[in-house]
Amino acid sequence: MVIALRGPRQDAVPEADAAAAGIDFGTSGRMRSSLVPLGPPVSQDRVITSFPKCYTPAACLQLREHFHGQVSIACQRRSTGTVGLRLSKVVVVGDLYVGKTSLIRRFCRNVFDRNYKATIGVDFEIERFEVAGIPYSLQIWDTAGQEKFKCIASAYYRGAQVIITTFDLTDLQTLDHTRQVWDSWPLGQWLEDALQENEPGTCFLFLVGTKKDLLSGAACEQAEVEAVRLANEMEAEYWSVSAKTGENVKAFFSRVAALAFERSVLQDLERRSSAWPQVGNGDLIRMEGHPPETQDSERPSSLGCC
Ligand SMILES: Nc1nc2c(ncn2[C@@H]2O[C@H](COP(=O)(O)OP(=O)(O)OP(=O)(O)O)[C@@H](O)[C@H]2O)c(=O)[nH]1
Ligand SMILES: [Mg+2]
């Protein structure tokens, strides 16, 4: 089977950097290592210092204005484990022609092409950020909307931290379709594939309305009422964007990066706290005196992000 997969653009991950970081793109463009290249500092517009705001409070699952306390402390101490070395996976799904590729290209390359070129199979971009002083990278997967390519795309959904479900604000059939897909979960097409490949509750879901530039303010608000309702049902955060004008695109991906980063750090803290080495079989050692005090702030209590 031929898998159509295009790799990251060469200027994003220069081969020399990739080799230094142990990344091998081979001839297919497919990356074989999850190490992040040791490149130059990330560009200024990828530096996230404060918790990015949501699009609207009604469409948002969490209104916090700061990073989780444990995450802030871990970042200050630069004890975020392997988070800065790994790639977090973001998968963009939705009907054909809704603007998935355009959205990703606007963010990653700051370009917009009005000509439609259907995505064949899957494609990905790697985008480097610095979040709260820690390097962080997203691997953003663009999938094909055309039915005949879906089986290829579904193989790449595994391990996603974020699923971005897109629909076209000017074609509400694509929102209806998203609803049908959601309502028929666990049997509904692309969301089924994306969610089934991942543990329940481990992915952030976003619902994104595209082509905002083509609607008047009033028409957009009208379309958004329905979309926000569905987003709430899906427990997804809602955004409206335009790849053509770039409206909300950077703000949206900053939010995606910050939420995914925060969860990665919390998961890493939890993993490390549960992986303390145990000596012997665990019931032969008796502690005398008082155990050393542990600060509550150092102990991750849950993975909850609110
Ligand atoms: N005006 C406007 N047109 C857009 C916008 N986003 C995408 N388009 C246009 O919509 C068409 C489809 O965009 P794509 O990004 O290729 O759509 P896609 O979802 O990737 O399609 P598939 O790869 O087939 O699944 C193209 O002609 C784009 O130029 C937008 O924000 N505004
Ligand atoms: Mg596409």
Coordinates of C-alpha atoms in Angstrom, one line a residue, residues 108-237:
C108 CA 2.9 27.0 10.1
R109 CA 3.9 28.9 7.0
N110 CA 1.8 32.0 7.1
V111 CA 0.5 31.5 3.6
F112 CA -3.0 31.1 2.1
D113 CA -3.8 29.5 -1.3
R114 CA -7.3 30.1 -2.7
N115 CA -6.9 27.1 -5.0
Y116 CA -8.2 23.8 -3.6
K117 CA -5.8 20.8 -3.6
A118 CA -7.3 17.8 -1.8
T119 CA -5.0 16.3 0.8
I120 CA -4.1 12.7 -0.1
G121 CA -3.6 10.5 2.9
V122 CA -2.0 12.5 5.6
D123 CA 0.6 15.2 6.0
F124 CA 2.2 16.8 9.0
E125 CA 4.1 19.9 10.2
I126 CA 6.2 20.3 13.3
E127 CA 5.9 23.6 15.1
R128 CA 8.3 24.6 17.9
F129 CA 7.1 26.7 20.8
E130 CA 8.5 27.9 24.1
V131 CA 5.9 27.6 26.8
A132 CA 6.6 29.1 30.2
G133 CA 10.3 29.0 29.4
I134 CA 10.3 25.4 28.3
P135 CA 10.8 24.2 24.7
Y136 CA 7.7 22.4 23.4
S137 CA 6.9 21.0 20.0
L138 CA 3.6 20.1 18.3
Q139 CA 3.4 17.6 15.5
I140 CA 0.3 18.8 13.6
W141 CA -1.3 16.1 11.4
D142 CA -3.5 17.1 8.5
T143 CA -5.9 14.4 7.4
A144 CA -7.8 14.0 4.1
G145 CA -11.5 14.8 4.2
Q146 CA -12.2 12.5 1.2
E147 CA -13.7 9.3 2.2
K148 CA -11.4 7.1 0.1
F149 CA -8.3 8.3 2.0
K150 CA -9.8 7.9 5.5
C151 CA -8.4 4.5 6.1
I152 CA -4.9 5.8 5.6
A153 CA -5.4 8.7 8.0
S154 CA -6.9 6.6 10.8
A155 CA -3.5 4.8 11.2
Y156 CA -2.0 8.0 12.3
Y157 CA -4.4 9.0 15.0
R158 CA -2.9 6.9 17.8
G159 CA -1.3 8.9 20.6
A160 CA -2.9 12.2 19.8
Q161 CA -3.1 14.7 22.6
V162 CA -5.4 17.0 20.8
I163 CA -8.1 16.4 18.2
I164 CA -9.2 19.4 16.2
T165 CA -12.6 18.8 14.5
T166 CA -13.2 21.4 11.8
F167 CA -16.3 22.5 9.9
D168 CA -17.1 25.2 7.4
L169 CA -19.0 28.2 8.9
T170 CA -20.4 28.9 5.4
D171 CA -21.7 25.4 4.9
L172 CA -23.6 24.3 8.0
Q173 CA -24.1 20.8 6.5
T174 CA -20.5 20.2 7.6
L175 CA -21.5 21.1 11.2
D176 CA -24.5 18.8 10.9
H177 CA -22.2 16.1 9.7
T178 CA -20.0 16.7 12.7
R179 CA -23.1 16.3 14.9
Q180 CA -24.1 13.1 13.2
V181 CA -20.6 11.8 13.6
W182 CA -20.7 12.7 17.2
D183 CA -24.2 11.5 17.9
S184 CA -23.4 8.1 16.3
W185 CA -20.3 7.7 18.4
P186 CA -18.9 5.1 18.9
L187 CA -19.8 4.3 15.3
G188 CA -19.3 7.7 13.7
Q189 CA -16.6 7.9 11.0
W190 CA -13.6 10.1 11.5
L191 CA -14.2 11.1 15.1
E192 CA -14.6 7.4 15.9
D193 CA -11.2 6.7 14.3
A194 CA -9.6 9.6 16.1
L195 CA -11.1 8.8 19.5
Q196 CA -10.9 5.1 19.3
E197 CA -7.2 5.2 18.8
N198 CA -6.7 7.0 22.1
E199 CA -7.6 6.4 25.7
P200 CA -10.9 8.0 26.7
G201 CA -10.3 11.3 28.4
T202 CA -6.7 11.7 27.3
C203 CA -7.4 14.0 24.4
F204 CA -8.3 17.6 24.3
L205 CA -11.1 18.2 21.8
F206 CA -11.6 21.4 19.8
L207 CA -14.4 22.3 17.5
V208 CA -13.3 24.9 14.9
G209 CA -15.4 26.8 12.5
T210 CA -13.4 27.9 9.4
K211 CA -13.7 30.6 6.7
K212 CA -14.9 33.3 9.2
D213 CA -14.0 36.0 6.6
L214 CA -16.8 34.8 4.3
L215 CA -19.5 35.7 6.8
S216 CA -20.8 38.9 8.2
G217 CA -20.6 39.4 12.0
A218 CA -24.3 38.6 12.4
A219 CA -24.3 35.5 10.2
C220 CA -21.2 34.3 12.0
E221 CA -22.8 34.7 15.4
Q222 CA -25.9 32.8 14.2
A223 CA -23.8 29.9 13.0
E224 CA -21.8 29.9 16.2
V225 CA -24.9 29.4 18.4
E226 CA -25.4 26.0 17.0
A227 CA -21.7 25.2 17.0
V228 CA -21.2 26.2 20.6
R229 CA -24.1 24.0 21.6
L230 CA -22.4 21.0 19.8
A231 CA -19.1 21.9 21.3
N232 CA -20.6 21.8 24.8
E233 CA -22.1 18.4 24.1
M234 CA -18.7 17.1 22.9
E235 CA -16.9 18.7 25.8
A236 CA -14.9 20.5 23.2
E237 CA -13.6 24.1 23.2

